[in-house]
Coordinates of C-alpha atoms and ligand atoms in Angstrom, one line a residue:
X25 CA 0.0 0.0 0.0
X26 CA 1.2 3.7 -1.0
X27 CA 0.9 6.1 1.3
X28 CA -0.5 8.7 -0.9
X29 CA -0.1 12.9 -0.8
X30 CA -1.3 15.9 -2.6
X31 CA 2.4 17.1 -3.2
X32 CA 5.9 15.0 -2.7
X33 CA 8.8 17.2 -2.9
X34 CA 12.1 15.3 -4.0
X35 CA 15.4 17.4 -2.4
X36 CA 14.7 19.8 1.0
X37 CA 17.1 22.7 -0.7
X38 CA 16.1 25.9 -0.6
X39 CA 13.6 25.1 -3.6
X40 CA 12.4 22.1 -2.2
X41 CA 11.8 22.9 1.2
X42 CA 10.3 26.3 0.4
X43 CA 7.9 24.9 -1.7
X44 CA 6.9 22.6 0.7
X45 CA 6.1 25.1 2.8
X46 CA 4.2 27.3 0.8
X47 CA 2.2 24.4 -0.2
X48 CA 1.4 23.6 2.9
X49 CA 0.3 26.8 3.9
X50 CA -2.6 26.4 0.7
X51 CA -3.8 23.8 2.8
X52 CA -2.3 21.3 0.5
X53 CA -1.3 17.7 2.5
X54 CA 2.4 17.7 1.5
X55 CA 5.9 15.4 2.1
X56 CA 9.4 15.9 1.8
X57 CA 12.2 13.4 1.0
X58 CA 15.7 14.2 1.6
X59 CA 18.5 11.7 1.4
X60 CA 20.8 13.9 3.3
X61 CA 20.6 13.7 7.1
X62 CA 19.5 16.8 8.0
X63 CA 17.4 19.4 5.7
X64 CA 18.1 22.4 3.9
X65 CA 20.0 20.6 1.2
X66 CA 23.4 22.5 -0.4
X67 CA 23.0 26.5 0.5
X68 CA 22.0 25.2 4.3
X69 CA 24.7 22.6 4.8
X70 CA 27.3 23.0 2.3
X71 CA 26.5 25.7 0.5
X72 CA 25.7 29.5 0.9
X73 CA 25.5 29.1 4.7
X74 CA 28.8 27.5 5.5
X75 CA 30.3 29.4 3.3
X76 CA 29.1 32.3 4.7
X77 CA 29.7 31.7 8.0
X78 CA 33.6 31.1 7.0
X79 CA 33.5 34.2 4.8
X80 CA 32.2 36.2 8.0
X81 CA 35.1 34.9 10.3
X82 CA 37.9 35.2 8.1
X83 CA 37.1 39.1 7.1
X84 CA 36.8 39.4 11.3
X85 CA 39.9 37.7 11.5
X86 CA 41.8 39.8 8.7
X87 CA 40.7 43.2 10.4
X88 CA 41.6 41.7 13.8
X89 CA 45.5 41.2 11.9
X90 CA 45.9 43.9 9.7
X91 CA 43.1 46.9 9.6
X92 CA 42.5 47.7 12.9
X93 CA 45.7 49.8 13.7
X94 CA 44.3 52.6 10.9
X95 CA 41.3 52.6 13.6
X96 CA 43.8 53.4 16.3
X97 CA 42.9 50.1 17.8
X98 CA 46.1 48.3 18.3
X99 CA 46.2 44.5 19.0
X100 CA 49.3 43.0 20.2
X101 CA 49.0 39.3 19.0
X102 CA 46.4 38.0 16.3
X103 CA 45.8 34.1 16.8
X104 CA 43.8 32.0 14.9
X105 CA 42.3 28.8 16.1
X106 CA 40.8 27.4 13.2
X107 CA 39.0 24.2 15.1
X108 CA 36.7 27.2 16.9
X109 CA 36.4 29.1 13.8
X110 CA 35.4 25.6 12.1
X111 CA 33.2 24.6 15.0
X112 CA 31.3 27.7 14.8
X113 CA 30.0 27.6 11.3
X114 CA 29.2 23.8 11.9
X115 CA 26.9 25.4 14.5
X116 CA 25.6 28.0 12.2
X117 CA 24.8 25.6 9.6
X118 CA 23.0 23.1 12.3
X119 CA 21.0 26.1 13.6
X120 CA 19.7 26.5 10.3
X121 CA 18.8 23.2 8.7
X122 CA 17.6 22.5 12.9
X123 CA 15.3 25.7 11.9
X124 CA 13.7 23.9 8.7
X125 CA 13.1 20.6 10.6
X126 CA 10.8 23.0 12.8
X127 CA 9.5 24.7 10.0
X128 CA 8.2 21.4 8.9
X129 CA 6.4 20.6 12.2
X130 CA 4.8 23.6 12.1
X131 CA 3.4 23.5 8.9
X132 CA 2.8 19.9 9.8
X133 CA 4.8 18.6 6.1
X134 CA 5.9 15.1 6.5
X135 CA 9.7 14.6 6.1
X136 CA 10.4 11.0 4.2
X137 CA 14.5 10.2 5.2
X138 CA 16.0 8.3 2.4
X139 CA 16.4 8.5 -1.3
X140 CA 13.3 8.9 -4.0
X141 CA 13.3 7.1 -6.9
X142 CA 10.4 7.1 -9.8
X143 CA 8.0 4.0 -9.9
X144 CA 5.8 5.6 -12.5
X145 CA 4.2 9.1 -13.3
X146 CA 2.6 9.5 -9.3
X147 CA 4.6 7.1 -7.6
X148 CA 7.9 7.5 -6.0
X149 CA 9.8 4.6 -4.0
X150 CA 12.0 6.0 -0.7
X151 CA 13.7 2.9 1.2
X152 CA 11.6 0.1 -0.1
X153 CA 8.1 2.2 0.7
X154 CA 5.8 3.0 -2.0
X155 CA 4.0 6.5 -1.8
X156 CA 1.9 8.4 -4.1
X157 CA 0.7 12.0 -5.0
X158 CA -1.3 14.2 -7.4
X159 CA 1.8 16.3 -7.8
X160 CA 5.5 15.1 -7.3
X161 CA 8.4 18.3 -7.5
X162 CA 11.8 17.2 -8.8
X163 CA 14.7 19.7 -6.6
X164 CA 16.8 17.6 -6.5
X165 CA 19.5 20.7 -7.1
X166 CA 23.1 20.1 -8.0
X167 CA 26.9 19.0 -7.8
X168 CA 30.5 20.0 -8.5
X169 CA 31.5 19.5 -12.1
X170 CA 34.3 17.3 -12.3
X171 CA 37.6 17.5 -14.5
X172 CA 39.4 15.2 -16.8
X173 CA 42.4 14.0 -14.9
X174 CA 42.0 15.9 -11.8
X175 CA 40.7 13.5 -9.1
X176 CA 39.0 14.5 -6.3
X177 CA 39.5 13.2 -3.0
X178 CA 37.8 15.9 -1.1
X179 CA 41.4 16.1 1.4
X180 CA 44.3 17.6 -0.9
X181 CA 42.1 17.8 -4.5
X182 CA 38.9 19.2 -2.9
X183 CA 35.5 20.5 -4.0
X184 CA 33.8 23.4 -2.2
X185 CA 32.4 20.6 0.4
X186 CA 36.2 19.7 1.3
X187 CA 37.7 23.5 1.1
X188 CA 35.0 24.4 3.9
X189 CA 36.4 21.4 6.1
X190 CA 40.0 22.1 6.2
X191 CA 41.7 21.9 9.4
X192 CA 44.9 23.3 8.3
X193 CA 45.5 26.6 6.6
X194 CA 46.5 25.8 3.3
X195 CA 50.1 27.1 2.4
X196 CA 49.1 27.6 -1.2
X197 CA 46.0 27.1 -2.8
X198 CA 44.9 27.1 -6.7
X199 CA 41.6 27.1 -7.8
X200 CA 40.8 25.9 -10.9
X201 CA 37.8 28.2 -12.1
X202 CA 37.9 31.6 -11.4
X203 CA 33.7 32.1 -10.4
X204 CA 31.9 33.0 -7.6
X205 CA 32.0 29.7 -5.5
X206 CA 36.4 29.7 -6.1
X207 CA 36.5 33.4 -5.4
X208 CA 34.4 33.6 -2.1
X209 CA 36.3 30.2 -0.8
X210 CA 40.0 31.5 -2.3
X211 CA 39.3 34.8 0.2
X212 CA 38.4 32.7 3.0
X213 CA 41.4 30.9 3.1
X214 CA 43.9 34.2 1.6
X215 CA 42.6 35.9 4.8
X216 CA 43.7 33.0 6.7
X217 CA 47.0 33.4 5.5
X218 CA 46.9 31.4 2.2
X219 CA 48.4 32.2 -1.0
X220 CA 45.7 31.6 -3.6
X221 CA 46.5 31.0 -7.4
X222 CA 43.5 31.2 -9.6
X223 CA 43.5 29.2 -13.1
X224 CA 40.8 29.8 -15.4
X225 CA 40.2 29.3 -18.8
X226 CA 38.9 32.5 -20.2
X227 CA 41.0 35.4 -19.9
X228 CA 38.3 36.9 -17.4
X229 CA 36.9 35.7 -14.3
X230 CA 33.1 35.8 -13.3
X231 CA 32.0 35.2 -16.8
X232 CA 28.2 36.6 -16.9
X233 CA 29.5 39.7 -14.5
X234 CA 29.7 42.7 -16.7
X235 CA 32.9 43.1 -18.2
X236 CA 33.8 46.8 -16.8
X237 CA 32.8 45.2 -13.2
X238 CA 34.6 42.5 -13.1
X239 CA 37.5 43.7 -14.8
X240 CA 37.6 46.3 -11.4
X241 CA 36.9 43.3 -9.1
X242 CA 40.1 41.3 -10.3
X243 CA 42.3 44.2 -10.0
X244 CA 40.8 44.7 -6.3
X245 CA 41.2 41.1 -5.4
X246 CA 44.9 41.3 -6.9
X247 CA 45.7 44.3 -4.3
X248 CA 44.7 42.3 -1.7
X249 CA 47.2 39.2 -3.3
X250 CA 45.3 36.9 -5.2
X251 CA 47.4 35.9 -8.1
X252 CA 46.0 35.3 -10.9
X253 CA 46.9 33.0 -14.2
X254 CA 43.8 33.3 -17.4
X255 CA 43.7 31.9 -20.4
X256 CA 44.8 28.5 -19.2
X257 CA 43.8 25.0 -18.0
X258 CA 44.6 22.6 -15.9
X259 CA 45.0 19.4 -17.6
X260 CA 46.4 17.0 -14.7
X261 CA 46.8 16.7 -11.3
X262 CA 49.0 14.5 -9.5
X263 CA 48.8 14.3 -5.8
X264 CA 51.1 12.9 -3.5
X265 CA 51.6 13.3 1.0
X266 CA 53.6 16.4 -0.6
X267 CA 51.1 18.3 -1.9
X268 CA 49.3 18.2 -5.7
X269 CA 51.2 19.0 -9.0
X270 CA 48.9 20.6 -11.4
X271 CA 49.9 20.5 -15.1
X272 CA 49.2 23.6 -16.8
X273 CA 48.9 24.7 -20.2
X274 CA 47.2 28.2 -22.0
X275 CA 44.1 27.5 -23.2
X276 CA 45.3 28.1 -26.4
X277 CA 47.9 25.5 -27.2
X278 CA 51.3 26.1 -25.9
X279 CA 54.2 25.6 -23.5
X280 CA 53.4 23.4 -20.6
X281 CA 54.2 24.2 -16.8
X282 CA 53.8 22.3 -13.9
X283 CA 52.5 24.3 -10.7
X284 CA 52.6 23.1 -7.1
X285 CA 49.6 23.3 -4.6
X286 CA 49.3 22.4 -0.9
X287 CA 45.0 22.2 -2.0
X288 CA 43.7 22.1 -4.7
X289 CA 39.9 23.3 -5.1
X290 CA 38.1 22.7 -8.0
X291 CA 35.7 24.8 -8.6
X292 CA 34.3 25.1 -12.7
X293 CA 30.6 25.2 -12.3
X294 CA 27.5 22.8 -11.2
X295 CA 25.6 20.2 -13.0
X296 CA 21.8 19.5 -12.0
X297 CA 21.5 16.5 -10.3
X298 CA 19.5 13.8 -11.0
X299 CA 21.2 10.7 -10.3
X300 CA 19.2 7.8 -8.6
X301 CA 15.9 9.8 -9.4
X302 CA 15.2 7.1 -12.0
X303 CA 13.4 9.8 -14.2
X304 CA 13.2 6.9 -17.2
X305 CA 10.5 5.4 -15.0
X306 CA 8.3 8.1 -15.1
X307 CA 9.4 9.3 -18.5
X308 CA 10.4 12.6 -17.2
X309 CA 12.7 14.4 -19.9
X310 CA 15.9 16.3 -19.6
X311 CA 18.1 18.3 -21.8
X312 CA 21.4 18.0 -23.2
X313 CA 22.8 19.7 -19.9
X314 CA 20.9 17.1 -18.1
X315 CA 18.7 19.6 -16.5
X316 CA 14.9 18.5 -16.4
X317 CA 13.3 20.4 -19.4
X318 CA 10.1 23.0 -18.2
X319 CA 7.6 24.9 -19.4
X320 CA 7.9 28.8 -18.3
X321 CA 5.3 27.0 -15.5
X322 CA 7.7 24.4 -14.1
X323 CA 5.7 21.5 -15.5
X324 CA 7.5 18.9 -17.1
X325 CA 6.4 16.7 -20.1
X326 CA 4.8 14.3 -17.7
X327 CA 1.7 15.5 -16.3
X328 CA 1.8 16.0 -12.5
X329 CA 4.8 16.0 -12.6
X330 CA 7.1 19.3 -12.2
X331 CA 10.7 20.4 -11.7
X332 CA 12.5 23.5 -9.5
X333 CA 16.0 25.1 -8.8
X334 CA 19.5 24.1 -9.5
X335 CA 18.0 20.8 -11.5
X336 CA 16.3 23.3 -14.1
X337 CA 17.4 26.0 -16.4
X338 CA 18.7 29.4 -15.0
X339 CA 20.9 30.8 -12.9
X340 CA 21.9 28.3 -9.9
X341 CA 20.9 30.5 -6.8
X342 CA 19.4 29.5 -3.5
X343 CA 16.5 32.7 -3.8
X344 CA 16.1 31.9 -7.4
X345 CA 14.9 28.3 -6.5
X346 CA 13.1 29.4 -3.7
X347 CA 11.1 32.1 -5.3
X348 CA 10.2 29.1 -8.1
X349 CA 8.9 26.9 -5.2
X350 CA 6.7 29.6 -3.8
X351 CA 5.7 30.0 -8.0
X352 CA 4.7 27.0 -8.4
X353 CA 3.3 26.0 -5.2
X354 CA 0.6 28.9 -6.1
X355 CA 0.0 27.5 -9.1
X356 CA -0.9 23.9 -7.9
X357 CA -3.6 25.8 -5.8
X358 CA -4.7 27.5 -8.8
X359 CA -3.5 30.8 -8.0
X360 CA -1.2 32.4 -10.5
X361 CA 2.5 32.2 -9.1
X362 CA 5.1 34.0 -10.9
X363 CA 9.2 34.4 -11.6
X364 CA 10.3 37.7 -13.1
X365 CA 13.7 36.3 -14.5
X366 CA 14.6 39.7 -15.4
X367 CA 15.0 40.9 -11.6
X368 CA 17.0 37.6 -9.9
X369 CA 20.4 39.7 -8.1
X370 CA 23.2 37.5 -7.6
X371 CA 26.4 38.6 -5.2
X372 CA 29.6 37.9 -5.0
X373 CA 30.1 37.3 -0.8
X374 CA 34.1 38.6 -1.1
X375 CA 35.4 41.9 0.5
X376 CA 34.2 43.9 -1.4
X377 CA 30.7 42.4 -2.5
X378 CA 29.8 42.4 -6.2
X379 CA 26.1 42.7 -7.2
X380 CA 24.2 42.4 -10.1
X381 CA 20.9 42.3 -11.4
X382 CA 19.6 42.6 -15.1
X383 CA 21.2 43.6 -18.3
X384 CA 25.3 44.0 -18.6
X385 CA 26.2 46.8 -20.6
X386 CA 27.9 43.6 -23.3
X387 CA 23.7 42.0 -22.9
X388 CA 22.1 45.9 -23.8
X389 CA 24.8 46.2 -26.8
X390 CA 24.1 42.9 -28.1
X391 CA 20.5 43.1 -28.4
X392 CA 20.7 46.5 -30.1
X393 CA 19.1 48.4 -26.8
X394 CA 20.4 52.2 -26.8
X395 CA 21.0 52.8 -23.2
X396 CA 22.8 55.8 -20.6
X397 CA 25.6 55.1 -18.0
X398 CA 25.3 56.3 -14.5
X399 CA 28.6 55.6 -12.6
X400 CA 29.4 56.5 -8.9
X401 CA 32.7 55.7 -7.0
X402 CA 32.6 54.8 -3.4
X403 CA 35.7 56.9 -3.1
X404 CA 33.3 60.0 -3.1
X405 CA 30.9 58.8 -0.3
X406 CA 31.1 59.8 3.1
X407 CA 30.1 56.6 4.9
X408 CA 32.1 54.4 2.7
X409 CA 35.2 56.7 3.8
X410 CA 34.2 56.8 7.4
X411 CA 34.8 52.6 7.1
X412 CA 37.6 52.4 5.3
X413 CA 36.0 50.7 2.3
X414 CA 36.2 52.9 -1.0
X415 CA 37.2 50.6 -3.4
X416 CA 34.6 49.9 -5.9
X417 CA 31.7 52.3 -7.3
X418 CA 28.1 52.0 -8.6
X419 CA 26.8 52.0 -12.0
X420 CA 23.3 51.9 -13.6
X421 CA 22.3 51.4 -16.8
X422 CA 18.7 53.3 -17.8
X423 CA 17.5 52.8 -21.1
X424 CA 17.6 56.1 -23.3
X425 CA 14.4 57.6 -23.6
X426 CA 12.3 55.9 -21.2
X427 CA 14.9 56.1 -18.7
X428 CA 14.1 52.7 -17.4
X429 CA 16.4 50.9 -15.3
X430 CA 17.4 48.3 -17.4
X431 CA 20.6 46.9 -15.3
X432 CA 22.5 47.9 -12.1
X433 CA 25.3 46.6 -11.0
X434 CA 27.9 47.5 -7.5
X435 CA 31.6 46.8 -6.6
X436 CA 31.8 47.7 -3.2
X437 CA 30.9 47.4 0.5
X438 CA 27.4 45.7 1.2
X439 CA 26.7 45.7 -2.5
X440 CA 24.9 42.5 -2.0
X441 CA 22.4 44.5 0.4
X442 CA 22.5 47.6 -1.9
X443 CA 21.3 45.6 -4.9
X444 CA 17.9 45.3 -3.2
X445 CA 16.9 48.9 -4.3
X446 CA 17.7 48.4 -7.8
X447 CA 16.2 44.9 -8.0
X448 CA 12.9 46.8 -6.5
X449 CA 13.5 49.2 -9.2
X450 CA 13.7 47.0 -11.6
X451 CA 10.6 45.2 -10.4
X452 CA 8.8 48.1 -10.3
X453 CA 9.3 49.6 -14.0
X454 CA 11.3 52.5 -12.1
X455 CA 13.4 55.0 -14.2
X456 CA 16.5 56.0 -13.0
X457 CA 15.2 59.5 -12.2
X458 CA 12.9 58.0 -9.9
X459 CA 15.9 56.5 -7.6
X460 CA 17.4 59.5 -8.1
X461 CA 14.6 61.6 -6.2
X462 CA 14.4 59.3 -3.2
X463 CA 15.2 60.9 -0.3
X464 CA 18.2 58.2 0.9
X465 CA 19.6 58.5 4.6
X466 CA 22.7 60.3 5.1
X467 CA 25.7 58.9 5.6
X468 CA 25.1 56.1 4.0
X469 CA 26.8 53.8 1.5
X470 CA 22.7 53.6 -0.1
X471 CA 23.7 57.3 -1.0
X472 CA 25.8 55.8 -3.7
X473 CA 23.5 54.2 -5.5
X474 CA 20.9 57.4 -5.6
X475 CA 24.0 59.5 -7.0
X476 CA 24.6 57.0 -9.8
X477 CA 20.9 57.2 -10.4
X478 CA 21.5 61.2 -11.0
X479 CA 24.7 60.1 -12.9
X480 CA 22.7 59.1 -15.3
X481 CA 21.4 62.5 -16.2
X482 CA 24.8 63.8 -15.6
X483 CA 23.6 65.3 -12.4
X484 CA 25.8 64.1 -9.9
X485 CA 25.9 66.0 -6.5
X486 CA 29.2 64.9 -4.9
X487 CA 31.6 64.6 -7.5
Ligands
FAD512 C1 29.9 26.6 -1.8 C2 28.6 27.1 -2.3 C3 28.2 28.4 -2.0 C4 27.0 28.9 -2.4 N1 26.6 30.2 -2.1 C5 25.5 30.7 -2.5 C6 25.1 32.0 -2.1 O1 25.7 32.6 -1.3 N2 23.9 32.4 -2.6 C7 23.1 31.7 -3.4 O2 22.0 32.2 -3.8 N3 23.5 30.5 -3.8 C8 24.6 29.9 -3.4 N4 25.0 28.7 -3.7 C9 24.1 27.9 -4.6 C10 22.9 27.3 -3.9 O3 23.4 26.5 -2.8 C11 22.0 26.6 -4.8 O4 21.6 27.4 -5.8 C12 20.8 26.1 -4.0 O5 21.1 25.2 -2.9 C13 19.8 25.3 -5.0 O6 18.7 24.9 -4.3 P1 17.9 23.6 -4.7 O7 16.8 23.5 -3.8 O8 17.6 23.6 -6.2 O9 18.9 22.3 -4.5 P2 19.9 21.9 -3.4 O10 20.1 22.9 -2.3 O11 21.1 21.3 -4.0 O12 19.1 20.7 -2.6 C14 18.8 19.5 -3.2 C15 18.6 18.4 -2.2 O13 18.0 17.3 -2.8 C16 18.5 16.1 -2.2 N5 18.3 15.0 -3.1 C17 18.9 14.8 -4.3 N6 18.4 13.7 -4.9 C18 17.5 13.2 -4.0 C19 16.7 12.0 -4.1 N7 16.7 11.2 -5.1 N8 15.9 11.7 -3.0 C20 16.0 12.6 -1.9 N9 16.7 13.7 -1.8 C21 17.5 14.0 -2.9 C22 19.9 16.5 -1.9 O14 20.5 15.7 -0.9 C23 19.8 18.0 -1.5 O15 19.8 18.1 -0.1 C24 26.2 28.1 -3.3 C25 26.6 26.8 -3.6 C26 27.7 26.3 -3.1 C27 28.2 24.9 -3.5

């Protein structure tokens, strides 16, 4: 006998478990199945969270050694004991996924341990029991991409799962991929006292940043002693109770070098994951990425069937899978849940943040769209110089004519919480003009992004 549900959620990530909420506040009967021992899936336990929590420390840690003496605060001996520091984000994280498991109870959604495989079209199997449901929600999410010839072992080769575990300071790392997830970890461990090497193939990094950003954000990650090698790949690695030997070659063709490494993270990008799900059961399609294919409504070619988050198209974020759980949860109640693609930020959790949301200047120019620049340096704001953080600046694009914000995009302190305005903006249809004639609170570093709004009708106040 199947125990039988209106929804079954597969994968209690940030798309999974949100939707099973919100279904459950429709009054829908709903269950969960996670495979993992505790919920929350990646972002909770090996994911944004942990990351963040490590991110956090080591930026407290780095001020503690290096930045507070500008302050006049002088500290005569900077330790760092890592097991604490290591102890406290395990504690972070377990607050957090502990905070789901109550959500759960409260909304009264049944969480099924194990792993879900397809039966049929209704009907999933999780540990030898059948159960069954009118609507079943793939998000299942995703994993590390591996590479050709460099093996992980998740101690000296290591995805982002191992390079949040170490219990040494590395004394130098390289990071193969030169993206968000090997950026944010690279600092963690360069504040630690690392030296961080970052290969990537293209001769950028942050591909899908605009260029003029992220141009600025290598050159301020440089300062602070990243080194940096583009244009190549890594086509081996050999590892031995020495360390790893990475062979390295331009991505172009050319001389080989070999490089040494005390860790090795790999760190090239995420595939959706759908291994075990036995999708050929239910006759659930995918693409040639291996993502499950959608309509714009989350349903896949299977009726009652649907798909969420990192195992779909679109940009792999935690609040981009979560905001498509709420979606389509309203939608199997019949109400009409919605994702505006066009107004997902995305951040960059280094010192100093990078945000974006919308068009890049390269995505206006290639479709054609005739647009103004407003451009504001955190050099020229008073709050930004009060902390001690002025690298980075502001810059909006409006579209010409209508003055629409069309893209916005921030190098600099808090830019991840700064991005909020514009993504309202955004959201909202709001011109640049009408940022721009918000009264914003002063000092703050908000102030920047109203200036760049006036930037845009070259009527900048403070510079
Ligand atoms: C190091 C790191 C840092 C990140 N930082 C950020 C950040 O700061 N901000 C941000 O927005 N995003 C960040 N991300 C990305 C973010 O974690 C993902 O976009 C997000 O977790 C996707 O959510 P999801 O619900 O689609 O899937 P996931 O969170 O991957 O959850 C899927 C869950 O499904 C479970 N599962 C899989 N198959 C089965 C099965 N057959 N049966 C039962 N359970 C199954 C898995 O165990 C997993 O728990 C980060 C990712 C990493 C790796």
């Amino acid at each position: 006998m199947s125990e039988n549900f209106d929804v079954i959620v597969i994968g209690s990530g940030p798309g999974g478990y949100v939707c099973a909420i919100r279904a459950a506040q429709l009054g829908m009967k709903v269950a969960c199945v996670e495979k993992r021992a505790t919920l929350g899936g990646t972002c909770l336990n090996i994911g944004c969270i942990p990351s963040k929590a490590l991110l956090q420390s080591s930026e407290n840690f780095e001020q503690a050694a290096h930045e507070m003496k500008d302050h006049g605060i002088l500290i005569s001996e900077v330790k760092l004991d890592l097991a604490r520091m290591q102890a406290r984000k395990g504690e972070v994280v377990g607050a957090n996924t502990k905070g789901v498991e109550f959500l759960f109870k409260k909304n009264k959604i049944t969480w099924i341990k194990g792993a879900a495989s397809f039966t049929g079209a209704n009907t999933v199997e999780v540990a030898g029991q059948a159960y069954s449901a009118k609507s079943i929600v793939i998000a299942t999410g995703s994993d590390s991409v591996p590479l050709k010839g460099v093996e992980i072992d998740e101690k000296r080769i290591v995805t982002s799962t191992g390079a949040l575990e170490l219990d040494k300071v590395p004394g130098h790392m390289v990071v193969i991929g030169g993206g968000v997830i090997g950026l944010e970890l690279g600092s963690v461990w360069r504040r630690l006292g690392a030296e961080v090497t970052v290969i990537e193939f293209l001769d950028r990094i942050t591909p899908g940043l605009d260029n003029e950003i992220s141009t600025a954000f290598q050159k301020v990650l440089a300062k602070q002693g990243f080194k940096f090698k583009l244009g190549h790949k890594v086509t081996a690695a050999k590892s031995s109770d020495q360390g790893v030997t990475l062979t390295v070659e331009p991505a172009k063709g050319g001389a080989v070098e070999q490089i040494k490494a005390d860790i090795v993270l790999l760190a090239i990008g995420r595939y959706a994951y759908t291994e075990g799900l036995n999708l050929a059961a239910a006759g659930v399609e995918t693409d040639e990425r291996g993502r499950v294919k959608t309509d714009a409504h989350f349903a896949t070619n299977v009726p009652g069937v649907y798909a969420i988050g990192d195992v779909i198209a679109g940009p792999m974020l935690a609040h981009k899978a979560e905001d498509e759980g709420v979606a389509l949860a309203e939608r199997l109640a019949g109400q009409a849940g919605h994702v505006n693609y066009d107004a997902i930020p995305s951040v960059v959790y280094t010192w100093p943040e990078v945000a974006a949301v919308g068009k890049t200047e390269e995505e206006l120019k290639a479709a054609g769209v005739a647009y103004v620049v407003g451009k504001f340096p955190f050099t020229a704001n008073g709050r930004a110089r009060a902390m001690g953080a002025t690298d980075g600046f502001v810059k909006i694009l409006a579209e010409k004519g209508t003055d629409r914000v069309l893209g916005a995009h921030i190098l600099g302190p808090d830019a991840g919480t700064l991005i909020a305005e514009l993504t309202t903006a955004i959201e909202f249809g709001a011109s640049a003009e009408d940022v721009g004639r918000i009264c914003h609170a002063h000092p703050t570093l908000s102030e920047a992004v109203k200036e760049a709004a006036l930037a845009a009708d070259g009527r900048a106040l403070h510079i």
